[in-house]
Short mmCIF file of N, CA and C in Angstrom, two decimals:
data_model
loop_
_atom_site.label_atom_id
_atom_site.label_comp_id
_atom_site.label_asym_id
_atom_site.label_seq_id
_atom_site.Cartn_x
_atom_site.Cartn_y
_atom_site.Cartn_z
N MET L 1 -63.95 12.96 -71.55
CA MET L 1 -63.47 11.64 -71.32
C MET L 1 -62.89 11.57 -69.93
N SER L 2 -63.26 10.61 -69.21
CA SER L 2 -62.80 10.45 -67.84
C SER L 2 -61.99 9.17 -67.77
N ASN L 3 -60.80 9.28 -67.11
CA ASN L 3 -59.95 8.09 -67.02
C ASN L 3 -59.97 7.47 -65.62
N GLY L 4 -60.86 7.89 -64.78
CA GLY L 4 -61.04 7.31 -63.44
C GLY L 4 -59.91 7.70 -62.50
N GLY L 5 -59.42 8.92 -62.63
CA GLY L 5 -58.30 9.40 -61.81
C GLY L 5 -58.75 9.75 -60.42
N PRO L 6 -57.90 10.45 -59.68
CA PRO L 6 -58.17 10.78 -58.28
C PRO L 6 -59.44 11.58 -58.08
N ALA L 7 -59.82 12.34 -59.05
CA ALA L 7 -61.01 13.16 -58.85
C ALA L 7 -62.27 12.30 -58.83
N ASP L 8 -62.21 11.15 -59.45
CA ASP L 8 -63.38 10.30 -59.51
C ASP L 8 -63.51 9.40 -58.28
N GLU L 9 -62.43 9.28 -57.46
CA GLU L 9 -62.49 8.39 -56.31
C GLU L 9 -63.20 9.09 -55.15
N PRO L 10 -63.95 8.32 -54.37
CA PRO L 10 -64.61 8.94 -53.22
C PRO L 10 -63.57 9.28 -52.14
N ALA L 11 -63.82 10.27 -51.37
CA ALA L 11 -62.90 10.70 -50.31
C ALA L 11 -62.77 9.59 -49.27
N ALA L 12 -61.53 9.39 -48.79
CA ALA L 12 -61.29 8.36 -47.79
C ALA L 12 -61.89 8.79 -46.47
N THR L 13 -62.49 7.87 -45.80
CA THR L 13 -63.08 8.18 -44.50
C THR L 13 -62.51 7.21 -43.47
N GLU L 14 -62.63 7.58 -42.23
CA GLU L 14 -62.16 6.74 -41.14
C GLU L 14 -62.99 5.47 -41.12
N PRO L 15 -62.35 4.33 -40.89
CA PRO L 15 -63.15 3.10 -40.79
C PRO L 15 -64.01 3.17 -39.54
N ASP L 16 -65.07 2.49 -39.56
CA ASP L 16 -65.99 2.49 -38.44
C ASP L 16 -65.60 1.43 -37.40
N GLY L 17 -64.29 1.19 -37.19
CA GLY L 17 -63.82 0.18 -36.25
C GLY L 17 -63.68 0.78 -34.86
N PRO L 18 -63.05 0.03 -33.95
CA PRO L 18 -62.87 0.52 -32.57
C PRO L 18 -61.92 1.72 -32.54
N GLU L 19 -62.04 2.51 -31.49
CA GLU L 19 -61.19 3.70 -31.36
C GLU L 19 -59.76 3.27 -31.07
N ASP L 20 -58.82 4.18 -31.32
CA ASP L 20 -57.38 3.93 -31.09
C ASP L 20 -57.14 3.72 -29.59
N PRO L 21 -56.59 2.57 -29.18
CA PRO L 21 -56.44 2.27 -27.75
C PRO L 21 -55.23 2.96 -27.10
N ARG L 22 -54.45 3.74 -27.82
CA ARG L 22 -53.26 4.37 -27.24
C ARG L 22 -53.65 5.40 -26.19
N THR L 23 -52.87 5.36 -25.05
CA THR L 23 -53.11 6.30 -23.97
C THR L 23 -51.79 6.62 -23.29
N ILE L 24 -51.73 7.66 -22.54
CA ILE L 24 -50.51 8.10 -21.87
C ILE L 24 -50.31 7.42 -20.52
N TRP L 25 -51.30 6.74 -19.99
CA TRP L 25 -51.24 6.17 -18.64
C TRP L 25 -50.08 5.19 -18.43
N PRO L 26 -49.76 4.30 -19.34
CA PRO L 26 -48.62 3.40 -19.10
C PRO L 26 -47.30 4.17 -18.90
N PHE L 27 -47.13 5.26 -19.63
CA PHE L 27 -45.92 6.08 -19.48
C PHE L 27 -45.87 6.79 -18.13
N ILE L 28 -47.01 7.24 -17.68
CA ILE L 28 -47.07 7.90 -16.38
C ILE L 28 -46.77 6.89 -15.27
N VAL L 29 -47.34 5.69 -15.36
CA VAL L 29 -47.09 4.66 -14.35
C VAL L 29 -45.61 4.28 -14.35
N ALA L 30 -45.01 4.12 -15.52
CA ALA L 30 -43.59 3.77 -15.61
C ALA L 30 -42.72 4.87 -15.01
N ALA L 31 -43.06 6.12 -15.27
CA ALA L 31 -42.28 7.24 -14.72
C ALA L 31 -42.39 7.27 -13.20
N VAL L 32 -43.56 6.99 -12.67
CA VAL L 32 -43.73 6.97 -11.21
C VAL L 32 -42.92 5.84 -10.60
N ILE L 33 -42.91 4.67 -11.23
CA ILE L 33 -42.13 3.53 -10.71
C ILE L 33 -40.64 3.86 -10.72
N VAL L 34 -40.15 4.43 -11.79
CA VAL L 34 -38.73 4.82 -11.87
C VAL L 34 -38.41 5.86 -10.80
N ALA L 35 -39.28 6.83 -10.60
CA ALA L 35 -39.05 7.85 -9.58
C ALA L 35 -39.01 7.23 -8.18
N LEU L 36 -39.88 6.27 -7.91
CA LEU L 36 -39.87 5.59 -6.61
C LEU L 36 -38.58 4.80 -6.39
N ILE L 37 -38.12 4.11 -7.42
CA ILE L 37 -36.87 3.34 -7.31
C ILE L 37 -35.69 4.28 -7.07
N LEU L 38 -35.58 5.33 -7.85
CA LEU L 38 -34.49 6.29 -7.67
C LEU L 38 -34.55 6.96 -6.30
N GLY L 39 -35.75 7.27 -5.85
CA GLY L 39 -35.91 7.86 -4.52
C GLY L 39 -35.46 6.89 -3.43
N GLY L 40 -35.79 5.61 -3.59
CA GLY L 40 -35.35 4.60 -2.62
C GLY L 40 -33.84 4.46 -2.59
N VAL L 41 -33.20 4.48 -3.75
CA VAL L 41 -31.74 4.40 -3.80
C VAL L 41 -31.12 5.62 -3.14
N LEU L 42 -31.65 6.78 -3.40
CA LEU L 42 -31.13 8.02 -2.81
C LEU L 42 -31.28 8.00 -1.29
N ILE L 43 -32.43 7.60 -0.81
CA ILE L 43 -32.66 7.54 0.65
C ILE L 43 -31.73 6.50 1.28
N ALA L 44 -31.54 5.36 0.64
CA ALA L 44 -30.64 4.33 1.17
C ALA L 44 -29.21 4.85 1.24
N GLY L 45 -28.80 5.63 0.26
CA GLY L 45 -27.46 6.20 0.25
C GLY L 45 -27.27 7.22 1.36
N LEU L 46 -28.31 7.98 1.66
CA LEU L 46 -28.21 8.98 2.73
C LEU L 46 -28.24 8.33 4.11
N VAL L 47 -29.03 7.29 4.26
CA VAL L 47 -29.17 6.62 5.55
C VAL L 47 -27.93 5.78 5.87
N SER L 48 -27.35 5.13 4.88
CA SER L 48 -26.20 4.26 5.09
C SER L 48 -25.14 4.56 4.04
N PRO L 49 -24.35 5.63 4.22
CA PRO L 49 -23.34 5.97 3.23
C PRO L 49 -22.26 4.90 3.13
N VAL L 50 -21.60 4.85 1.98
CA VAL L 50 -20.58 3.85 1.70
C VAL L 50 -19.45 3.90 2.72
N GLU L 51 -19.09 5.11 3.18
CA GLU L 51 -17.98 5.24 4.12
C GLU L 51 -18.22 4.43 5.39
N LYS L 52 -19.49 4.29 5.78
CA LYS L 52 -19.81 3.55 6.99
C LYS L 52 -19.75 2.04 6.77
N ASN L 53 -19.74 1.61 5.52
CA ASN L 53 -19.67 0.19 5.21
C ASN L 53 -18.23 -0.32 5.19
N VAL L 54 -17.25 0.57 5.28
CA VAL L 54 -15.85 0.19 5.27
C VAL L 54 -15.43 -0.15 6.70
N THR L 55 -14.86 -1.32 6.88
CA THR L 55 -14.46 -1.75 8.22
C THR L 55 -13.09 -1.20 8.57
N ASP L 56 -12.74 -1.27 9.86
CA ASP L 56 -11.41 -0.86 10.28
C ASP L 56 -10.35 -1.71 9.61
N SER L 57 -10.62 -2.98 9.41
CA SER L 57 -9.66 -3.85 8.72
C SER L 57 -9.40 -3.36 7.30
N ASP L 58 -10.45 -2.91 6.61
CA ASP L 58 -10.29 -2.35 5.26
C ASP L 58 -9.45 -1.07 5.30
N ARG L 59 -9.71 -0.23 6.29
CA ARG L 59 -8.95 1.03 6.42
C ARG L 59 -7.48 0.75 6.73
N ILE L 60 -7.24 -0.25 7.56
CA ILE L 60 -5.86 -0.62 7.91
C ILE L 60 -5.14 -1.15 6.67
N ALA L 61 -5.80 -2.02 5.91
CA ALA L 61 -5.20 -2.54 4.68
C ALA L 61 -4.91 -1.40 3.70
N GLY L 62 -5.81 -0.41 3.62
CA GLY L 62 -5.58 0.75 2.76
C GLY L 62 -4.39 1.57 3.23
N ALA L 63 -4.24 1.72 4.55
CA ALA L 63 -3.10 2.47 5.09
C ALA L 63 -1.79 1.76 4.77
N VAL L 64 -1.79 0.44 4.83
CA VAL L 64 -0.58 -0.33 4.51
C VAL L 64 -0.23 -0.15 3.03
N ARG L 65 -1.23 -0.24 2.16
CA ARG L 65 -0.98 -0.04 0.71
C ARG L 65 -0.48 1.38 0.44
N ASP L 66 -1.09 2.37 1.08
CA ASP L 66 -0.64 3.75 0.91
C ASP L 66 0.80 3.92 1.37
N PHE L 67 1.16 3.30 2.49
CA PHE L 67 2.52 3.39 3.01
C PHE L 67 3.50 2.77 2.01
N ALA L 68 3.12 1.64 1.39
CA ALA L 68 3.99 1.00 0.40
C ALA L 68 4.19 1.92 -0.80
N GLN L 69 3.13 2.59 -1.26
CA GLN L 69 3.27 3.52 -2.39
C GLN L 69 4.16 4.70 -2.04
N VAL L 70 3.97 5.25 -0.85
CA VAL L 70 4.80 6.38 -0.41
C VAL L 70 6.25 5.94 -0.26
N SER L 71 6.47 4.74 0.27
CA SER L 71 7.82 4.25 0.45
C SER L 71 8.49 3.97 -0.90
N ASN L 72 7.70 3.59 -1.88
CA ASN L 72 8.23 3.39 -3.22
C ASN L 72 8.79 4.71 -3.76
N ARG L 73 8.11 5.79 -3.45
CA ARG L 73 8.54 7.10 -3.96
C ARG L 73 9.62 7.74 -3.10
N TYR L 74 9.49 7.64 -1.77
CA TYR L 74 10.40 8.36 -0.87
C TYR L 74 11.41 7.47 -0.16
N GLY L 75 11.30 6.16 -0.28
CA GLY L 75 12.20 5.27 0.43
C GLY L 75 11.77 5.09 1.87
N VAL L 76 12.73 4.79 2.77
CA VAL L 76 12.39 4.51 4.16
C VAL L 76 12.11 5.78 4.96
N GLU L 77 12.23 6.93 4.34
CA GLU L 77 11.96 8.20 5.01
C GLU L 77 10.76 8.89 4.36
N PRO L 78 9.54 8.37 4.59
CA PRO L 78 8.36 8.98 3.99
C PRO L 78 8.02 10.32 4.63
N PRO L 79 7.20 11.13 3.98
CA PRO L 79 6.78 12.40 4.58
C PRO L 79 6.08 12.17 5.91
N ARG L 80 6.20 13.10 6.82
CA ARG L 80 5.64 12.98 8.18
C ARG L 80 4.13 12.75 8.17
N GLU L 81 3.41 13.34 7.21
CA GLU L 81 1.95 13.17 7.19
C GLU L 81 1.54 11.77 6.74
N ALA L 82 2.49 10.97 6.25
CA ALA L 82 2.17 9.61 5.80
C ALA L 82 2.36 8.56 6.89
N VAL L 83 2.93 8.95 8.02
CA VAL L 83 3.22 7.99 9.09
C VAL L 83 2.76 8.55 10.43
N CYS L 84 2.77 7.69 11.45
CA CYS L 84 2.34 8.14 12.76
C CYS L 84 3.39 9.07 13.39
N PRO L 85 2.98 9.87 14.37
CA PRO L 85 3.92 10.78 15.02
C PRO L 85 5.08 10.00 15.66
N GLY L 86 6.27 10.56 15.58
CA GLY L 86 7.44 9.93 16.18
C GLY L 86 8.03 8.80 15.35
N PHE L 87 7.66 8.71 14.08
CA PHE L 87 8.15 7.64 13.21
C PHE L 87 9.66 7.74 13.05
N VAL L 88 10.35 6.61 13.24
CA VAL L 88 11.80 6.54 13.09
C VAL L 88 12.08 5.66 11.87
N PRO L 89 12.64 6.21 10.80
CA PRO L 89 12.85 5.45 9.56
C PRO L 89 13.64 4.15 9.75
N ALA L 90 14.58 4.13 10.68
CA ALA L 90 15.38 2.93 10.89
C ALA L 90 14.54 1.75 11.40
N ARG L 91 13.35 2.04 11.96
CA ARG L 91 12.46 0.97 12.47
C ARG L 91 11.20 0.84 11.62
N SER L 92 11.29 1.27 10.36
CA SER L 92 10.18 1.15 9.43
C SER L 92 9.87 -0.33 9.18
N PRO L 93 8.61 -0.67 8.89
CA PRO L 93 8.30 -2.06 8.57
C PRO L 93 9.06 -2.57 7.34
N LEU L 94 9.52 -1.65 6.50
CA LEU L 94 10.27 -2.03 5.30
C LEU L 94 11.77 -1.81 5.47
N ALA L 95 12.22 -1.55 6.71
CA ALA L 95 13.63 -1.20 6.94
C ALA L 95 14.58 -2.29 6.47
N GLY L 96 14.24 -3.53 6.62
CA GLY L 96 15.14 -4.60 6.18
C GLY L 96 15.16 -4.77 4.67
N GLN L 97 14.15 -4.25 3.99
CA GLN L 97 14.06 -4.42 2.55
C GLN L 97 14.50 -3.17 1.79
N LEU L 98 14.44 -2.02 2.43
CA LEU L 98 14.88 -0.76 1.81
C LEU L 98 16.02 -0.19 2.63
N LYS L 99 16.95 0.41 1.94
CA LYS L 99 18.08 1.05 2.63
C LYS L 99 17.89 2.56 2.56
N PRO L 100 18.43 3.30 3.53
CA PRO L 100 18.30 4.76 3.50
C PRO L 100 18.77 5.33 2.16
N GLY L 101 17.97 6.23 1.62
CA GLY L 101 18.30 6.88 0.36
C GLY L 101 17.80 6.15 -0.87
N GLU L 102 17.37 4.90 -0.74
CA GLU L 102 16.85 4.16 -1.89
C GLU L 102 15.42 4.60 -2.19
N THR L 103 15.17 4.93 -3.43
CA THR L 103 13.82 5.28 -3.86
C THR L 103 13.53 4.58 -5.17
N GLY L 104 12.26 4.52 -5.52
CA GLY L 104 11.87 3.95 -6.80
C GLY L 104 11.90 2.44 -6.87
N LYS L 105 12.02 1.79 -5.73
CA LYS L 105 11.99 0.32 -5.74
C LYS L 105 10.55 -0.15 -5.86
N ASP L 106 10.38 -1.29 -6.50
CA ASP L 106 9.06 -1.87 -6.68
C ASP L 106 8.63 -2.56 -5.39
N ILE L 107 7.66 -1.96 -4.70
CA ILE L 107 7.16 -2.51 -3.43
C ILE L 107 5.74 -3.01 -3.66
N GLU L 108 5.53 -4.28 -3.37
CA GLU L 108 4.22 -4.89 -3.58
C GLU L 108 3.77 -5.55 -2.28
N ILE L 109 2.55 -5.27 -1.88
CA ILE L 109 1.95 -5.94 -0.73
C ILE L 109 1.23 -7.16 -1.30
N THR L 110 1.71 -8.36 -0.95
CA THR L 110 1.18 -9.57 -1.57
C THR L 110 0.14 -10.28 -0.71
N LYS L 111 0.17 -10.05 0.62
CA LYS L 111 -0.76 -10.79 1.47
C LYS L 111 -0.98 -10.06 2.79
N PHE L 112 -2.22 -10.12 3.27
CA PHE L 112 -2.56 -9.59 4.58
C PHE L 112 -2.97 -10.74 5.48
N GLY L 113 -2.50 -10.69 6.71
CA GLY L 113 -2.89 -11.69 7.69
C GLY L 113 -3.96 -11.12 8.60
N PRO L 114 -4.15 -11.74 9.73
CA PRO L 114 -5.19 -11.26 10.65
C PRO L 114 -4.84 -9.88 11.23
N VAL L 115 -5.89 -9.13 11.52
CA VAL L 115 -5.75 -7.79 12.10
C VAL L 115 -6.15 -7.88 13.56
N ASP L 116 -5.36 -7.26 14.42
CA ASP L 116 -5.68 -7.20 15.85
C ASP L 116 -5.80 -5.72 16.22
N ILE L 117 -7.01 -5.28 16.53
CA ILE L 117 -7.26 -3.88 16.87
C ILE L 117 -7.48 -3.78 18.36
N ASN L 118 -6.75 -2.87 18.98
CA ASN L 118 -6.85 -2.64 20.42
C ASN L 118 -6.95 -1.13 20.65
N GLY L 119 -8.18 -0.62 20.58
CA GLY L 119 -8.39 0.83 20.75
C GLY L 119 -7.83 1.60 19.57
N ASP L 120 -6.84 2.48 19.85
CA ASP L 120 -6.24 3.31 18.80
C ASP L 120 -5.01 2.68 18.16
N THR L 121 -4.69 1.46 18.52
CA THR L 121 -3.55 0.78 17.93
C THR L 121 -4.00 -0.52 17.27
N ALA L 122 -3.22 -0.96 16.30
CA ALA L 122 -3.54 -2.20 15.61
C ALA L 122 -2.26 -2.84 15.10
N THR L 123 -2.32 -4.14 14.94
CA THR L 123 -1.24 -4.87 14.28
C THR L 123 -1.87 -5.71 13.18
N ILE L 124 -1.11 -5.90 12.12
CA ILE L 124 -1.56 -6.72 11.00
C ILE L 124 -0.34 -7.44 10.45
N GLU L 125 -0.52 -8.68 10.10
CA GLU L 125 0.56 -9.44 9.48
C GLU L 125 0.54 -9.13 7.98
N VAL L 126 1.68 -8.65 7.47
CA VAL L 126 1.78 -8.21 6.09
C VAL L 126 2.95 -8.93 5.41
N THR L 127 2.68 -9.43 4.22
CA THR L 127 3.76 -9.98 3.39
C THR L 127 4.02 -8.97 2.29
N SER L 128 5.25 -8.49 2.24
CA SER L 128 5.63 -7.50 1.23
C SER L 128 6.74 -8.08 0.35
N ARG L 129 6.76 -7.64 -0.89
CA ARG L 129 7.79 -8.07 -1.83
C ARG L 129 8.47 -6.81 -2.38
N VAL L 130 9.77 -6.74 -2.17
CA VAL L 130 10.57 -5.63 -2.70
C VAL L 130 11.59 -6.24 -3.65
N GLU L 131 11.41 -5.93 -4.93
CA GLU L 131 12.28 -6.44 -5.99
C GLU L 131 12.52 -7.93 -5.86
N GLY L 132 11.43 -8.69 -5.72
CA GLY L 132 11.49 -10.15 -5.70
C GLY L 132 11.72 -10.78 -4.34
N GLU L 133 12.15 -10.02 -3.35
CA GLU L 133 12.42 -10.56 -2.02
C GLU L 133 11.19 -10.37 -1.14
N GLU L 134 10.61 -11.50 -0.67
CA GLU L 134 9.43 -11.43 0.18
C GLU L 134 9.80 -11.49 1.65
N LYS L 135 9.00 -10.76 2.45
CA LYS L 135 9.20 -10.74 3.90
C LYS L 135 7.82 -10.62 4.55
N THR L 136 7.59 -11.42 5.57
CA THR L 136 6.34 -11.34 6.34
C THR L 136 6.68 -10.80 7.72
N ALA L 137 5.94 -9.78 8.13
CA ALA L 137 6.19 -9.16 9.44
C ALA L 137 4.88 -8.60 9.98
N ALA L 138 4.87 -8.37 11.29
CA ALA L 138 3.74 -7.69 11.92
C ALA L 138 3.96 -6.19 11.80
N TRP L 139 3.00 -5.50 11.23
CA TRP L 139 3.06 -4.05 11.08
C TRP L 139 2.21 -3.44 12.18
N TRP L 140 2.67 -2.32 12.72
CA TRP L 140 1.96 -1.60 13.78
C TRP L 140 1.35 -0.34 13.19
N LEU L 141 0.11 -0.06 13.57
CA LEU L 141 -0.58 1.13 13.09
C LEU L 141 -1.21 1.86 14.27
N PHE L 142 -1.43 3.15 14.06
CA PHE L 142 -2.01 4.01 15.09
C PHE L 142 -3.13 4.82 14.46
N LEU L 143 -4.25 4.95 15.16
CA LEU L 143 -5.38 5.73 14.68
C LEU L 143 -5.19 7.18 15.09
N SER L 144 -5.07 8.06 14.10
CA SER L 144 -4.85 9.47 14.35
C SER L 144 -5.82 10.29 13.52
N ASP L 145 -6.66 11.08 14.18
CA ASP L 145 -7.67 11.91 13.50
C ASP L 145 -8.55 11.10 12.55
N GLY L 146 -8.90 9.89 12.95
CA GLY L 146 -9.80 9.06 12.16
C GLY L 146 -9.12 8.26 11.06
N ASP L 147 -7.80 8.42 10.88
CA ASP L 147 -7.07 7.70 9.84
C ASP L 147 -6.03 6.79 10.47
N TRP L 148 -5.90 5.58 9.94
CA TRP L 148 -4.86 4.67 10.40
C TRP L 148 -3.55 5.03 9.71
N GLN L 149 -2.48 5.08 10.51
CA GLN L 149 -1.16 5.40 9.98
C GLN L 149 -0.16 4.34 10.43
N VAL L 150 0.77 4.01 9.54
CA VAL L 150 1.79 3.03 9.84
C VAL L 150 2.79 3.61 10.82
N CYS L 151 3.18 2.79 11.81
CA CYS L 151 4.15 3.20 12.83
C CYS L 151 5.40 2.32 12.75
N ASN L 152 6.32 2.61 13.64
CA ASN L 152 7.56 1.84 13.75
C ASN L 152 7.30 0.44 14.27
N GLN L 153 8.21 -0.42 13.93
CA GLN L 153 8.22 -1.73 14.54
C GLN L 153 8.65 -1.55 15.99
N PRO L 154 8.10 -2.34 16.90
CA PRO L 154 8.50 -2.20 18.30
C PRO L 154 9.96 -2.62 18.49
N VAL L 155 10.59 -2.04 19.50
CA VAL L 155 11.97 -2.39 19.82
C VAL L 155 11.97 -3.75 20.50
N GLU L 156 12.79 -4.66 19.99
CA GLU L 156 12.81 -6.01 20.55
C GLU L 156 14.03 -6.22 21.40
#
């Protein structure tokens, strides 16, 4: 007695339709395009590094912010490597807002004005806020070993 089970069925065969259209070529083309894009980005980075895109005005603004952070920690007598040579704490740009020996005050640079660069020296108008008291003054900077450093206010 046969119940028409699997043994009675004919073996499955491949249909006589079109061949499978899958191929590796689209993946190869995509990989080549990605490699070309990444290569272009790498070459652009080598030819024009980010450091060269930063202007002197940006570097001066960074030096002012760094000086404010250092002054927050050390007061009007920052470490010598944070300021230009011959820095006198009594003529610091923050001298009217910080007193000798004061540290830990909240110093915020709220606004930058125009920058005037003349060779290795520069001035920038800076508005600073120390514990709620705002003051706008011209800050003097000096270019030393490729870095801008905050200097004393000129003697008036």
